[in-house]
mmCIF file of C-alpha atoms in Angstrom:
data_model
loop_
_atom_site.group_PDB
_atom_site.id
_atom_site.type_symbol
_atom_site.label_atom_id
_atom_site.label_comp_id
_atom_site.label_asym_id
_atom_site.label_seq_id
_atom_site.Cartn_x
_atom_site.Cartn_y
_atom_site.Cartn_z
ATOM 1 C CA MET A 1 10.001 31.585 -7.534
ATOM 2 C CA PRO A 2 9.567 29.798 -10.905
ATOM 3 C CA GLU A 3 6.528 27.547 -10.999
ATOM 4 C CA ASP A 4 8.516 24.454 -11.931
ATOM 5 C CA GLN A 5 10.631 24.769 -8.778
ATOM 6 C CA VAL A 6 7.783 24.869 -6.272
ATOM 7 C CA GLU A 7 7.854 21.155 -5.482
ATOM 8 C CA THR A 8 11.633 20.730 -5.480
ATOM 9 C CA GLN A 9 12.374 23.665 -3.151
ATOM 10 C CA PRO A 10 12.342 22.582 0.510
ATOM 11 C CA LEU A 11 10.460 24.762 2.950
ATOM 12 C CA LEU A 12 13.192 24.201 5.526
ATOM 13 C CA ARG A 13 16.868 23.894 4.700
ATOM 14 C CA PRO A 14 20.099 24.309 6.654
ATOM 15 C CA PRO A 15 22.197 27.368 5.765
ATOM 16 C CA GLY A 16 25.288 26.725 3.701
ATOM 17 C CA GLY A 17 23.945 23.451 2.333
ATOM 18 C CA SER A 18 25.032 21.414 5.368
ATOM 19 C CA VAL A 19 23.542 17.946 5.635
ATOM 20 C CA PRO A 20 21.464 17.202 8.741
ATOM 21 C CA ARG A 21 22.354 13.986 10.517
ATOM 22 C CA GLY A 22 19.524 13.437 12.969
ATOM 23 C CA ARG A 23 18.320 9.858 13.354
ATOM 24 C CA ARG A 24 14.942 10.492 14.892
ATOM 25 C CA VAL A 25 13.633 10.970 11.374
ATOM 26 C CA PHE A 26 13.962 7.207 10.898
ATOM 27 C CA LEU A 27 11.888 6.527 14.011
ATOM 28 C CA ALA A 28 9.235 8.968 12.816
ATOM 29 C CA ALA A 29 9.232 7.347 9.360
ATOM 30 C CA PHE A 30 8.866 3.905 10.944
ATOM 31 C CA ALA A 31 5.944 5.118 13.052
ATOM 32 C CA ALA A 32 4.194 6.465 9.942
ATOM 33 C CA ALA A 33 5.085 3.334 7.941
ATOM 34 C CA LEU A 34 3.071 1.230 10.397
ATOM 35 C CA GLY A 35 0.071 2.712 8.580
ATOM 36 C CA PRO A 36 1.008 1.075 5.256
ATOM 37 C CA LEU A 37 1.871 -2.104 7.199
ATOM 38 C CA SER A 38 -1.642 -2.118 8.678
ATOM 39 C CA PHE A 39 -2.983 -1.353 5.189
ATOM 40 C CA GLY A 40 -1.227 -4.422 3.779
ATOM 41 C CA PHE A 41 -2.414 -6.616 6.635
ATOM 42 C CA ALA A 42 -6.013 -5.522 6.007
ATOM 43 C CA LEU A 43 -5.654 -6.301 2.297
ATOM 44 C CA GLY A 44 -4.159 -9.727 2.923
ATOM 45 C CA TYR A 45 -6.527 -10.604 5.779
ATOM 46 C CA SER A 46 -9.331 -11.826 3.527
ATOM 47 C CA SER A 47 -7.160 -14.443 1.821
ATOM 48 C CA PRO A 48 -6.746 -16.785 4.841
ATOM 49 C CA ALA A 49 -9.923 -15.584 6.588
ATOM 50 C CA ILE A 50 -12.401 -16.484 3.839
ATOM 51 C CA PRO A 51 -11.671 -20.253 3.782
ATOM 52 C CA SER A 52 -11.677 -20.250 7.580
ATOM 53 C CA LEU A 53 -15.062 -18.499 7.680
ATOM 54 C CA GLN A 54 -16.513 -20.801 5.039
ATOM 55 C CA ARG A 55 -15.650 -23.787 7.225
ATOM 56 C CA ALA A 56 -16.783 -22.140 10.479
ATOM 57 C CA ALA A 57 -19.323 -24.012 12.569
ATOM 58 C CA PRO A 58 -22.303 -22.327 14.284
ATOM 59 C CA PRO A 59 -22.691 -20.125 16.261
ATOM 60 C CA ALA A 60 -19.800 -18.444 14.414
ATOM 61 C CA PRO A 61 -20.805 -16.575 11.234
ATOM 62 C CA GLN A 62 -20.358 -18.542 8.039
ATOM 63 C CA LEU A 63 -19.746 -17.160 4.564
ATOM 64 C CA ASP A 64 -21.310 -18.524 1.406
ATOM 65 C CA ASP A 65 -19.768 -17.783 -1.989
ATOM 66 C CA GLU A 66 -21.596 -14.480 -2.450
ATOM 67 C CA ALA A 67 -20.819 -13.236 1.051
ATOM 68 C CA ALA A 68 -17.181 -14.301 0.638
ATOM 69 C CA SER A 69 -16.952 -12.221 -2.518
ATOM 70 C CA TRP A 70 -18.317 -9.175 -0.692
ATOM 71 C CA PHE A 71 -16.045 -9.813 2.288
ATOM 72 C CA GLY A 72 -12.983 -9.491 0.090
ATOM 73 C CA ALA A 73 -14.177 -6.642 -2.130
ATOM 74 C CA ILE A 74 -15.927 -4.305 0.309
ATOM 75 C CA VAL A 75 -12.600 -3.103 1.679
ATOM 76 C CA THR A 76 -12.046 -1.278 -1.622
ATOM 77 C CA LEU A 77 -15.291 0.681 -1.150
ATOM 78 C CA GLY A 78 -14.088 1.826 2.253
ATOM 79 C CA ALA A 79 -10.676 2.686 0.798
ATOM 80 C CA ALA A 80 -12.287 4.868 -1.887
ATOM 81 C CA ALA A 81 -14.145 6.835 0.793
ATOM 82 C CA GLY A 82 -10.995 6.926 2.932
ATOM 83 C CA GLY A 83 -8.988 8.445 0.097
ATOM 84 C CA VAL A 84 -11.449 11.323 -0.200
ATOM 85 C CA LEU A 85 -11.585 11.789 3.568
ATOM 86 C CA GLY A 86 -7.802 11.603 3.848
ATOM 87 C CA GLY A 87 -7.364 14.255 1.171
ATOM 88 C CA TRP A 88 -9.624 16.560 3.176
ATOM 89 C CA LEU A 89 -7.971 15.784 6.512
ATOM 90 C CA VAL A 90 -4.344 16.027 5.433
ATOM 91 C CA ASP A 91 -4.523 19.751 4.670
ATOM 92 C CA ARG A 92 -6.882 20.728 7.483
ATOM 93 C CA ALA A 93 -6.032 18.543 10.468
ATOM 94 C CA GLY A 94 -2.412 18.006 9.470
ATOM 95 C CA ARG A 95 -0.353 14.962 8.611
ATOM 96 C CA LYS A 96 0.187 13.750 12.164
ATOM 97 C CA LEU A 97 -3.436 14.051 13.289
ATOM 98 C CA SER A 98 -4.607 12.354 10.092
ATOM 99 C CA LEU A 99 -2.353 9.373 10.827
ATOM 100 C CA LEU A 100 -3.582 9.264 14.411
ATOM 101 C CA PHE A 101 -7.165 9.393 13.190
ATOM 102 C CA CYS A 102 -6.737 6.464 10.794
ATOM 103 C CA THR A 103 -5.752 4.169 13.670
ATOM 104 C CA VAL A 104 -9.316 4.454 15.032
ATOM 105 C CA PRO A 105 -11.101 2.726 12.105
ATOM 106 C CA PHE A 106 -8.244 0.227 11.852
ATOM 107 C CA VAL A 107 -8.586 -0.950 15.446
ATOM 108 C CA THR A 108 -12.374 -0.574 15.501
ATOM 109 C CA GLY A 109 -12.784 -2.517 12.267
ATOM 110 C CA PHE A 110 -10.688 -5.460 13.392
ATOM 111 C CA ALA A 111 -12.395 -5.383 16.810
ATOM 112 C CA VAL A 112 -15.818 -5.585 15.127
ATOM 113 C CA ILE A 113 -14.614 -8.546 13.046
ATOM 114 C CA THR A 114 -13.282 -10.227 16.184
ATOM 115 C CA ALA A 115 -16.646 -9.868 17.948
ATOM 116 C CA ALA A 116 -18.724 -10.628 14.834
ATOM 117 C CA GLN A 117 -21.848 -12.728 15.360
ATOM 118 C CA ASP A 118 -23.205 -12.444 11.834
ATOM 119 C CA VAL A 119 -22.126 -11.649 8.290
ATOM 120 C CA TRP A 120 -23.153 -7.997 8.547
ATOM 121 C CA MET A 121 -20.699 -7.395 11.388
ATOM 122 C CA LEU A 122 -17.951 -8.981 9.301
ATOM 123 C CA LEU A 123 -18.738 -6.718 6.359
ATOM 124 C CA GLY A 124 -18.982 -3.666 8.611
ATOM 125 C CA GLY A 125 -15.581 -4.391 10.102
ATOM 126 C CA ARG A 126 -14.048 -4.813 6.658
ATOM 127 C CA LEU A 127 -15.594 -1.534 5.532
ATOM 128 C CA LEU A 128 -14.030 0.279 8.494
ATOM 129 C CA THR A 129 -10.593 -1.194 7.840
ATOM 130 C CA GLY A 130 -10.964 -0.166 4.207
ATOM 131 C CA LEU A 131 -11.716 3.397 5.295
ATOM 132 C CA ALA A 132 -8.522 3.382 7.355
ATOM 133 C CA CYS A 133 -6.579 1.938 4.410
ATOM 134 C CA GLY A 134 -7.643 4.818 2.189
ATOM 135 C CA ILE A 135 -6.521 7.416 4.723
ATOM 136 C CA ALA A 136 -3.223 5.700 5.531
ATOM 137 C CA SER A 137 -2.286 5.116 1.899
ATOM 138 C CA LEU A 138 -2.628 8.839 1.184
ATOM 139 C CA VAL A 139 -1.291 10.437 4.360
ATOM 140 C CA ALA A 140 1.671 8.180 5.233
ATOM 141 C CA PRO A 141 3.680 8.891 2.036
ATOM 142 C CA VAL A 142 3.066 12.634 2.467
ATOM 143 C CA TYR A 143 4.238 12.577 6.099
ATOM 144 C CA ILE A 144 7.358 10.551 5.307
ATOM 145 C CA SER A 145 8.358 12.659 2.299
ATOM 146 C CA GLU A 146 7.962 15.882 4.290
ATOM 147 C CA ILE A 147 9.990 14.814 7.327
ATOM 148 C CA ALA A 148 12.824 13.247 5.316
ATOM 149 C CA TYR A 149 15.808 15.335 4.253
ATOM 150 C CA PRO A 150 16.875 14.881 0.616
ATOM 151 C CA GLU A 151 19.672 12.387 1.258
ATOM 152 C CA VAL A 152 17.266 9.783 2.683
ATOM 153 C CA ARG A 153 13.979 10.807 1.058
ATOM 154 C CA GLY A 154 14.216 8.204 -1.699
ATOM 155 C CA LEU A 155 15.101 5.432 0.745
ATOM 156 C CA LEU A 156 12.298 6.253 3.157
ATOM 157 C CA GLY A 157 9.797 6.822 0.357
ATOM 158 C CA SER A 158 10.438 3.368 -1.095
ATOM 159 C CA CYS A 159 9.704 1.833 2.304
ATOM 160 C CA VAL A 160 6.004 2.706 2.000
ATOM 161 C CA GLN A 161 5.203 0.157 -0.709
ATOM 162 C CA LEU A 162 7.579 -2.339 0.909
ATOM 163 C CA MET A 163 5.656 -2.090 4.177
ATOM 164 C CA VAL A 164 2.362 -2.686 2.333
ATOM 165 C CA VAL A 165 3.549 -5.966 0.811
ATOM 166 C CA THR A 166 5.180 -6.925 4.126
ATOM 167 C CA GLY A 167 1.798 -6.486 5.803
ATOM 168 C CA ILE A 168 0.214 -8.759 3.191
ATOM 169 C CA LEU A 169 2.890 -11.375 3.824
ATOM 170 C CA LEU A 170 2.359 -11.153 7.593
ATOM 171 C CA ALA A 171 -1.368 -11.776 7.094
ATOM 172 C CA TYR A 172 -0.602 -14.853 4.975
ATOM 173 C CA LEU A 173 1.932 -16.188 7.490
ATOM 174 C CA ALA A 174 -0.325 -15.605 10.508
ATOM 175 C CA GLY A 175 -3.298 -17.071 8.648
ATOM 176 C CA TRP A 176 -1.335 -20.281 8.254
ATOM 177 C CA VAL A 177 -1.630 -20.948 11.999
ATOM 178 C CA LEU A 178 -4.496 -18.713 13.220
ATOM 179 C CA ASP A 179 -8.195 -18.791 12.482
ATOM 180 C CA TRP A 180 -10.098 -15.725 11.296
ATOM 181 C CA ARG A 181 -10.946 -14.409 14.776
ATOM 182 C CA TRP A 182 -7.433 -14.499 16.223
ATOM 183 C CA LEU A 183 -6.092 -13.152 12.945
ATOM 184 C CA ALA A 184 -8.342 -10.114 13.415
ATOM 185 C CA VAL A 185 -6.985 -9.673 16.952
ATOM 186 C CA LEU A 186 -3.477 -9.649 15.505
ATOM 187 C CA GLY A 187 -4.605 -7.002 13.014
ATOM 188 C CA CYS A 188 -5.156 -4.580 15.908
ATOM 189 C CA VAL A 189 -1.490 -4.687 16.914
ATOM 190 C CA PRO A 190 0.245 -2.600 14.181
ATOM 191 C CA PRO A 191 -2.198 0.353 14.330
ATOM 192 C CA SER A 192 -2.036 0.301 18.136
ATOM 193 C CA PHE A 193 1.747 0.609 18.020
ATOM 194 C CA MET A 194 1.374 3.313 15.402
ATOM 195 C CA LEU A 195 -0.949 5.267 17.719
ATOM 196 C CA LEU A 196 1.554 5.077 20.574
ATOM 197 C CA LEU A 197 4.573 6.055 18.475
ATOM 198 C CA MET A 198 2.892 8.834 16.518
ATOM 199 C CA CYS A 199 1.837 10.509 19.770
ATOM 200 C CA CYS A 200 5.549 11.108 20.402
ATOM 201 C CA MET A 201 6.352 12.355 16.888
ATOM 202 C CA PRO A 202 6.053 15.978 15.705
ATOM 203 C CA GLU A 203 3.978 17.400 12.887
ATOM 204 C CA THR A 204 5.922 17.901 9.649
ATOM 205 C CA PRO A 205 7.851 21.178 9.449
ATOM 206 C CA ARG A 206 6.408 21.815 5.996
ATOM 207 C CA PHE A 207 2.801 21.707 7.219
ATOM 208 C CA LEU A 208 3.622 23.862 10.237
ATOM 209 C CA LEU A 209 5.097 26.511 7.954
ATOM 210 C CA THR A 210 1.975 26.552 5.806
ATOM 211 C CA GLN A 211 0.090 27.282 9.043
ATOM 212 C CA HIS A 212 2.564 30.132 9.806
ATOM 213 C CA GLN A 213 3.866 28.317 12.908
ATOM 214 C CA ARG A 214 7.547 29.056 12.331
ATOM 215 C CA GLN A 215 8.788 28.371 15.854
ATOM 216 C CA GLU A 216 7.008 25.008 15.965
ATOM 217 C CA ALA A 217 8.399 24.174 12.520
ATOM 218 C CA ALA A 218 11.954 24.911 13.650
ATOM 219 C CA ALA A 219 11.431 22.808 16.801
ATOM 220 C CA ALA A 220 10.116 19.913 14.714
ATOM 221 C CA ALA A 221 13.134 20.205 12.422
ATOM 222 C CA ARG A 222 15.521 20.091 15.371
ATOM 223 C CA PHE A 223 13.720 17.043 16.765
ATOM 224 C CA LEU A 224 13.803 15.179 13.458
ATOM 225 C CA TRP A 225 17.123 16.280 11.992
ATOM 226 C CA GLY A 226 19.156 17.020 15.130
ATOM 227 C CA SER A 227 20.208 20.518 14.090
ATOM 228 C CA GLU A 228 20.371 23.441 16.490
ATOM 229 C CA GLN A 229 21.126 25.952 13.732
ATOM 230 C CA GLY A 230 18.732 28.562 12.401
ATOM 231 C CA TRP A 231 16.784 27.676 9.290
ATOM 232 C CA GLN A 232 16.231 29.730 6.176
ATOM 233 C CA GLU A 233 12.659 29.925 4.965
ATOM 234 C CA PRO A 234 12.016 30.419 1.247
ATOM 235 C CA PRO A 235 8.725 31.970 0.134
ATOM 236 C CA VAL A 236 5.788 29.657 0.766
ATOM 237 C CA GLY A 237 3.032 31.520 -1.061
ATOM 238 C CA ALA A 238 3.154 29.056 -3.952
ATOM 239 C CA GLU A 239 2.334 26.266 -1.502
ATOM 240 C CA HIS A 240 -1.304 27.356 -1.513
ATOM 241 C CA GLN A 241 -1.729 27.366 -5.275
ATOM 242 C CA GLY A 242 -4.441 24.852 -6.024
ATOM 243 C CA PHE A 243 -5.332 22.962 -9.153
ATOM 244 C CA ARG A 244 -7.825 24.532 -11.542
ATOM 245 C CA LEU A 245 -9.711 22.745 -14.316
ATOM 246 C CA ALA A 246 -8.517 25.338 -16.811
ATOM 247 C CA GLN A 247 -4.987 23.990 -16.361
ATOM 248 C CA LEU A 248 -6.032 20.749 -18.079
ATOM 249 C CA ARG A 249 -5.670 22.636 -21.362
ATOM 250 C CA ARG A 250 -1.912 22.745 -20.851
ATOM 251 C CA PRO A 251 0.037 19.775 -22.306
ATOM 252 C CA GLY A 252 2.253 19.675 -19.226
ATOM 253 C CA VAL A 253 -0.837 18.913 -17.145
ATOM 254 C CA TYR A 254 -3.266 16.899 -19.242
ATOM 255 C CA LYS A 255 -0.691 14.513 -20.713
ATOM 256 C CA PRO A 256 0.573 13.163 -17.368
ATOM 257 C CA PHE A 257 -2.998 13.241 -16.080
ATOM 258 C CA VAL A 258 -4.354 11.056 -18.918
ATOM 259 C CA ILE A 259 -1.370 8.701 -18.875
ATOM 260 C CA GLY A 260 -1.440 8.387 -15.087
ATOM 261 C CA VAL A 261 -5.169 7.706 -14.832
ATOM 262 C CA SER A 262 -4.951 5.168 -17.682
ATOM 263 C CA LEU A 263 -2.106 3.318 -16.001
ATOM 264 C CA MET A 264 -3.955 3.207 -12.690
ATOM 265 C CA VAL A 265 -7.102 1.896 -14.374
ATOM 266 C CA PHE A 266 -5.247 -0.804 -16.291
ATOM 267 C CA GLN A 267 -3.313 -1.838 -13.179
ATOM 268 C CA GLN A 268 -6.550 -2.298 -11.240
ATOM 269 C CA LEU A 269 -8.167 -4.207 -14.114
ATOM 270 C CA SER A 270 -5.153 -6.523 -14.280
ATOM 271 C CA GLY A 271 -6.536 -8.333 -11.222
ATOM 272 C CA ILE A 272 -3.561 -7.773 -8.919
ATOM 273 C CA ASN A 273 -5.803 -6.835 -5.985
ATOM 274 C CA ALA A 274 -8.110 -9.796 -6.569
ATOM 275 C CA VAL A 275 -5.133 -12.124 -6.296
ATOM 276 C CA MET A 276 -4.156 -10.507 -2.987
ATOM 277 C CA PHE A 277 -7.707 -10.687 -1.595
ATOM 278 C CA TYR A 278 -8.438 -14.271 -2.622
ATOM 279 C CA ALA A 279 -4.992 -15.906 -2.929
ATOM 280 C CA LYS A 280 -5.779 -18.903 -0.729
ATOM 281 C CA THR A 281 -9.222 -19.405 -2.310
ATOM 282 C CA ILE A 282 -7.673 -19.247 -5.784
ATOM 283 C CA PHE A 283 -5.159 -21.929 -4.917
ATOM 284 C CA GLU A 284 -7.875 -24.103 -3.390
ATOM 285 C CA GLU A 285 -9.868 -23.759 -6.592
ATOM 286 C CA ALA A 286 -6.663 -24.674 -8.427
ATOM 287 C CA LYS A 287 -6.768 -27.987 -6.512
ATOM 288 C CA LEU A 288 -3.629 -27.489 -4.423
ATOM 289 C CA ARG A 289 -3.498 -29.357 -1.136
ATOM 290 C CA ASP A 290 -1.415 -26.791 0.767
ATOM 291 C CA SER A 291 -2.979 -23.530 -0.380
ATOM 292 C CA SER A 292 -1.655 -21.714 2.712
ATOM 293 C CA LEU A 293 1.934 -22.530 1.786
ATOM 294 C CA ALA A 294 1.302 -21.438 -1.792
ATOM 295 C CA SER A 295 -0.087 -18.103 -0.547
ATOM 296 C CA VAL A 296 2.960 -17.542 1.663
ATOM 297 C CA VAL A 297 5.269 -18.275 -1.280
ATOM 298 C CA VAL A 298 3.419 -15.657 -3.337
ATOM 299 C CA GLY A 299 3.709 -13.151 -0.479
ATOM 300 C CA VAL A 300 7.450 -13.741 -0.144
ATOM 301 C CA ILE A 301 7.928 -13.277 -3.881
ATOM 302 C CA GLN A 302 6.019 -10.013 -3.755
ATOM 303 C CA VAL A 303 8.177 -8.637 -0.938
ATOM 304 C CA LEU A 304 11.422 -9.678 -2.645
ATOM 305 C CA PHE A 305 10.526 -8.245 -6.031
ATOM 306 C CA THR A 306 9.164 -5.016 -4.547
ATOM 307 C CA ALA A 307 12.481 -4.505 -2.741
ATOM 308 C CA MET A 308 14.379 -5.426 -5.903
ATOM 309 C CA ALA A 309 12.356 -3.023 -8.060
ATOM 310 C CA ALA A 310 12.937 -0.215 -5.572
ATOM 311 C CA GLY A 311 16.678 -0.866 -5.799
ATOM 312 C CA ILE A 312 17.033 -1.029 -9.583
ATOM 313 C CA MET A 313 14.384 1.404 -10.820
ATOM 314 C CA ASP A 314 16.846 4.324 -11.006
ATOM 315 C CA ARG A 315 19.269 2.278 -13.103
ATOM 316 C CA ALA A 316 16.854 0.358 -15.326
ATOM 317 C CA GLY A 317 14.372 3.174 -15.877
ATOM 318 C CA ARG A 318 10.654 3.337 -15.103
ATOM 319 C CA ARG A 319 9.389 2.781 -18.637
ATOM 320 C CA LEU A 320 11.480 -0.369 -19.122
ATOM 321 C CA LEU A 321 10.260 -1.798 -15.809
ATOM 322 C CA LEU A 322 6.680 -0.948 -16.718
ATOM 323 C CA ALA A 323 6.909 -2.660 -20.126
ATOM 324 C CA LEU A 324 8.580 -5.716 -18.591
ATOM 325 C CA SER A 325 5.924 -5.789 -15.882
ATOM 326 C CA GLY A 326 3.125 -5.907 -18.460
ATOM 327 C CA VAL A 327 4.744 -8.693 -20.483
ATOM 328 C CA VAL A 328 5.359 -10.847 -17.394
ATOM 329 C CA MET A 329 1.801 -10.390 -16.111
ATOM 330 C CA VAL A 330 0.281 -11.300 -19.494
ATOM 331 C CA LEU A 331 2.364 -14.467 -19.853
ATOM 332 C CA SER A 332 1.792 -15.582 -16.264
ATOM 333 C CA SER A 333 -1.980 -15.010 -16.532
ATOM 334 C CA CYS A 334 -2.038 -17.152 -19.703
ATOM 335 C CA ALA A 335 -0.062 -19.863 -17.930
ATOM 336 C CA PHE A 336 -2.440 -19.903 -14.971
ATOM 337 C CA GLY A 337 -5.425 -20.080 -17.306
ATOM 338 C CA ALA A 338 -3.752 -22.987 -19.085
ATOM 339 C CA TYR A 339 -3.368 -24.763 -15.738
ATOM 340 C CA PHE A 340 -7.095 -24.504 -15.053
ATOM 341 C CA LYS A 341 -7.841 -25.777 -18.552
ATOM 342 C CA LEU A 342 -5.487 -28.752 -18.223
ATOM 343 C CA THR A 343 -6.879 -29.768 -14.832
ATOM 344 C CA GLN A 344 -10.520 -29.245 -15.788
ATOM 345 C CA GLY A 345 -12.612 -32.337 -15.317
ATOM 346 C CA GLY A 346 -9.921 -34.188 -13.367
ATOM 347 C CA PRO A 347 -10.673 -36.752 -10.656
ATOM 348 C CA SER A 348 -12.408 -35.582 -7.515
ATOM 349 C CA ASN A 349 -9.295 -36.215 -5.426
ATOM 350 C CA ALA A 350 -7.337 -33.627 -7.403
ATOM 351 C CA SER A 351 -7.499 -31.377 -4.348
ATOM 352 C CA HIS A 352 -4.601 -33.425 -3.010
ATOM 353 C CA ALA A 353 -2.165 -31.974 -5.512
ATOM 354 C CA VAL A 354 1.240 -31.595 -3.895
ATOM 355 C CA LEU A 355 2.690 -28.074 -4.117
ATOM 356 C CA LEU A 356 6.291 -29.096 -4.761
ATOM 357 C CA ALA A 357 5.651 -32.222 -6.802
ATOM 358 C CA PRO A 358 8.353 -32.533 -9.501
ATOM 359 C CA VAL A 359 7.329 -32.668 -13.114
ATOM 360 C CA SER A 360 8.986 -36.009 -13.737
ATOM 361 C CA MET A 361 7.127 -38.026 -11.127
ATOM 362 C CA GLU A 362 3.942 -39.889 -11.977
ATOM 363 C CA PRO A 363 1.091 -37.823 -10.529
ATOM 364 C CA ALA A 364 -1.793 -39.404 -8.748
ATOM 365 C CA ASP A 365 -4.152 -37.190 -10.757
ATOM 366 C CA ALA A 366 -4.209 -34.510 -13.420
ATOM 367 C CA GLY A 367 -3.503 -31.632 -11.045
ATOM 368 C CA ALA A 368 -0.644 -32.994 -8.946
ATOM 369 C CA GLY A 369 2.071 -32.930 -11.586
ATOM 370 C CA LEU A 370 1.082 -29.432 -12.676
ATOM 371 C CA ALA A 371 1.040 -27.881 -9.209
ATOM 372 C CA TRP A 372 4.292 -26.106 -10.007
ATOM 373 C CA LEU A 373 2.594 -24.376 -12.957
ATOM 374 C CA ALA A 374 -0.138 -22.856 -10.759
ATOM 375 C CA VAL A 375 2.244 -21.560 -8.102
ATOM 376 C CA GLY A 376 4.919 -20.503 -10.576
ATOM 377 C CA SER A 377 2.535 -18.534 -12.763
ATOM 378 C CA MET A 378 1.045 -16.708 -9.773
ATOM 379 C CA CYS A 379 4.507 -15.900 -8.445
ATOM 380 C CA LEU A 380 5.457 -14.427 -11.824
ATOM 381 C CA PHE A 381 2.198 -12.486 -11.945
ATOM 382 C CA ILE A 382 2.864 -10.961 -8.528
ATOM 383 C CA ALA A 383 6.520 -10.305 -9.386
ATOM 384 C CA GLY A 384 5.482 -8.487 -12.555
ATOM 385 C CA GLY A 385 2.982 -6.274 -10.740
ATOM 386 C CA ALA A 386 5.174 -5.563 -7.741
ATOM 387 C CA ARG A 387 6.026 -1.873 -8.156
ATOM 388 C CA ALA A 388 6.734 -0.747 -11.719
ATOM 389 C CA PRO A 389 3.413 1.063 -12.415
ATOM 390 C CA ARG A 390 3.584 3.092 -9.209
ATOM 391 C CA CYS A 391 7.261 3.962 -9.824
ATOM 392 C CA PHE A 392 6.382 5.229 -13.281
ATOM 393 C CA LEU A 393 3.462 7.254 -11.950
ATOM 394 C CA ALA A 394 5.555 8.762 -9.177
ATOM 395 C CA ARG A 395 7.967 10.147 -11.753
ATOM 396 C CA LEU A 396 5.170 11.135 -14.102
ATOM 397 C CA ARG A 397 3.780 13.710 -11.670
ATOM 398 C CA LEU A 398 7.147 15.547 -11.752
ATOM 399 C CA LEU A 399 6.429 16.635 -15.319
ATOM 400 C CA HIS A 400 4.273 19.434 -13.923
ATOM 401 C CA PRO A 401 3.891 20.421 -10.259
ATOM 402 C CA GLN A 402 0.203 21.283 -10.680
ATOM 403 C CA CYS A 403 -0.727 17.875 -12.078
ATOM 404 C CA PRO A 404 -3.841 16.686 -10.159
ATOM 405 C CA LEU A 405 -2.137 13.348 -9.543
ATOM 406 C CA HIS A 406 0.336 14.989 -7.168
ATOM 407 C CA PHE A 407 -1.226 14.102 -3.816
ATOM 408 C CA VAL A 408 -1.966 10.526 -4.905
ATOM 409 C CA LEU A 409 1.453 9.801 -6.348
ATOM 410 C CA CYS A 410 3.867 11.707 -4.115
ATOM 411 C CA PRO A 411 6.093 8.933 -2.665
#
């Protein structure tokens, strides 16, 4: 088999090119997508929780500014470790068991936060949820792409990022009415449902074939795709070809590798995750009275534009979306900085700025009439960073099947 066809050739396919019509694949994809939903909820949890914890009265733990910064950021340390652990688990324990395993740190982490009596328990719980986030973000896209037949693979693959931003929005909405402890209890719900549903789902046929379990692979295919026919099995020896450092000398490998890593670095440095972690705190610092409403508006915008980007990326092109994304994020960041500059040194009651105050009305202070600028610029920033970089990267790895970005970017 030619090397450039390894990734596009399915390990299981119906004879004669018939299209499978089973619907259980959608249930299995939903079960796996609860991992990204839990991931998004964990990311968005710190935004409403930090102000609540800063106002908490003893004996509840209380966060100062330094502890609040760690509370939001430490989840990324856990996610980094979870990505490494997930990469090890996914090929050894399998896709299904890896997803089942990630529910343990999710539930345990939120349970530790719920029972927290001091700051260290809060940070420990966040670290555990970050570990689960790293595993889920790597394994869930692999599971979904391997159980989906080609006609629905794009649709189901795009649901992963949509579920992440939906989880963030759910955290913002729930944080509007719940304090930090009950919000952590709610965080246990999606991974618990995921655990129950995934117990009823099969391992992916592709992984079972790599383990030479052909009968189990055929049974999994019948369960997912509803076909009772026999299945043809192309050669799978190329499945075990690993990446070697010597391959970085080849332009088809090092070019997508350098471009992909650069894009990921610049996306992280853009501050998109910081906005998600500290959205409510940012709006409070921006002197908005209803920072919870502003955070929810940002979350809604992110969900809408992520869904929109997923729908138009094949027509508009990845590079165009990426360039437009960068321009929008630069302009919106400048606008938000201008808002802080214009409201600097305003009266002490500027914290009563009304979110939807029209520009034409006489503001009670310097911040009230410009509230629309703060919310609008953040909405544009989130809209610009919704999905374009990841869409571009997902296509970039197709330039060469041995590109080391494959397992990170496979949608």
